[in-house]
Each structure stands twice: as C-alpha cells, then as structure tokens.
PDB file of C-alpha atoms in Angstrom:
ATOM      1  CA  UNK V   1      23.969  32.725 -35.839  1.00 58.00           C
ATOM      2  CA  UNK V   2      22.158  29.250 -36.912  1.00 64.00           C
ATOM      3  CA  UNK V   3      18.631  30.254 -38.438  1.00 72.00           C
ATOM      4  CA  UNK V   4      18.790  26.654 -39.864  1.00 75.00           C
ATOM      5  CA  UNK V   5      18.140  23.447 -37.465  1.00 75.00           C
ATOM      6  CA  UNK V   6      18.963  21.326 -39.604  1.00 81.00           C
ATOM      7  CA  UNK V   7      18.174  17.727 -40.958  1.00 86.00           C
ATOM      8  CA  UNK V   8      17.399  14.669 -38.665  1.00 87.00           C
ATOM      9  CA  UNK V   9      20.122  13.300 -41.131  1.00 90.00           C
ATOM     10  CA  UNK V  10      22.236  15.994 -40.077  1.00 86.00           C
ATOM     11  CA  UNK V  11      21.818  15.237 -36.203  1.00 83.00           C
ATOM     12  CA  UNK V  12      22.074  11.508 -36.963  1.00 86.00           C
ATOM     13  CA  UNK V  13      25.741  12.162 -38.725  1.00 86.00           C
ATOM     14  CA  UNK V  14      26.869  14.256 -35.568  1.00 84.00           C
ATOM     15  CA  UNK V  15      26.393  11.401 -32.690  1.00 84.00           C
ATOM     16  CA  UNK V  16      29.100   9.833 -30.904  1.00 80.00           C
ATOM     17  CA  UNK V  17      30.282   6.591 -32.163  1.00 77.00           C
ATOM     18  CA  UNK V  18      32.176   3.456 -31.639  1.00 76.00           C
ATOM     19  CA  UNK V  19      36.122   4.267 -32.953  1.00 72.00           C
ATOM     20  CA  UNK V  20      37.579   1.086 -34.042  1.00 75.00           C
ATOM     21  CA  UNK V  21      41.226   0.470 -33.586  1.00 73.00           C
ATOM     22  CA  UNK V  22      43.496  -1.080 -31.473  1.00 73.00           C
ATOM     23  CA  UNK V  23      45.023   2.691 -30.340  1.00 63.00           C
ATOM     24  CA  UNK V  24      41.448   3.461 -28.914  1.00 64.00           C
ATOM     25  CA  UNK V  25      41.430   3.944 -25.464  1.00 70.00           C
ATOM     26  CA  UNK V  26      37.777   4.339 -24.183  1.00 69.00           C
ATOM     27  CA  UNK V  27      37.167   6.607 -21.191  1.00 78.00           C
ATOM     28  CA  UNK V  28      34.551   6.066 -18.776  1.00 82.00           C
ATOM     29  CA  UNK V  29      32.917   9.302 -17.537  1.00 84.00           C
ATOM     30  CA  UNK V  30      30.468   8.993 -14.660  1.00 90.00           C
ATOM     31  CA  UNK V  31      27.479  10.768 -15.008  1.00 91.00           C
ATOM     32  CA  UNK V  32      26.893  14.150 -13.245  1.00 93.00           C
ATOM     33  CA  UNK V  33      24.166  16.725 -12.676  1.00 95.00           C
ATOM     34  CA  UNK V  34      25.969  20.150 -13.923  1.00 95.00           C
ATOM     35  CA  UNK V  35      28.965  21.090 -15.400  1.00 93.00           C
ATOM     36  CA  UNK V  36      30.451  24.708 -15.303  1.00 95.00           C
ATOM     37  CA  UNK V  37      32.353  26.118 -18.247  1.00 94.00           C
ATOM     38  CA  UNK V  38      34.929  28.505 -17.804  1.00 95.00           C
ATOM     39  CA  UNK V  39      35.802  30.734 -21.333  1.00 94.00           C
ATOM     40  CA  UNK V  40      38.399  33.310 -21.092  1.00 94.00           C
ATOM     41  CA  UNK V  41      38.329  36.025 -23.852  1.00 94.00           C
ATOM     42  CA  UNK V  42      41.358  38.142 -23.993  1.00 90.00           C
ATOM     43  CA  UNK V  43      40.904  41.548 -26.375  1.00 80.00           C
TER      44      UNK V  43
END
C-alpha cells in the first residue's frame, strides 16, 4: 500500500504527453461518463 502521496513534481512527471515521431498515431477517444473494469484473478 502507498502511505506516501507523493510530490506535485512527482504528479507533474506522470501526465500524458505529446509523443513526437512520425510512427505516432494519435487516437481520439470520445469522452464518456463511466467505464467498467473487468479483472480476472485465477489462483
């Protein structure tokens, strides 16, 4: 478990940016209200 929450550094480093490249593909998501994840755990 986290007991840290880190640095606003730390949050600043994780943020999505621009990838530069001609192999970069950008997808365009639309926005939505809820998602559902699904996790399987197999013992």
């Amino acid at each position: 478990m986290c007991d840290d929450g880190g640095t606003p550094a730390e949050a600043l480093a994780s943020t999505p940016r621009q990838a530069e490249g001609t192999a970069v593909d950008p997808i365009a998501l639309e926005p939505v209200d809820e998602i559902t994840i699904t996790t399987l755990v197999e013992q």
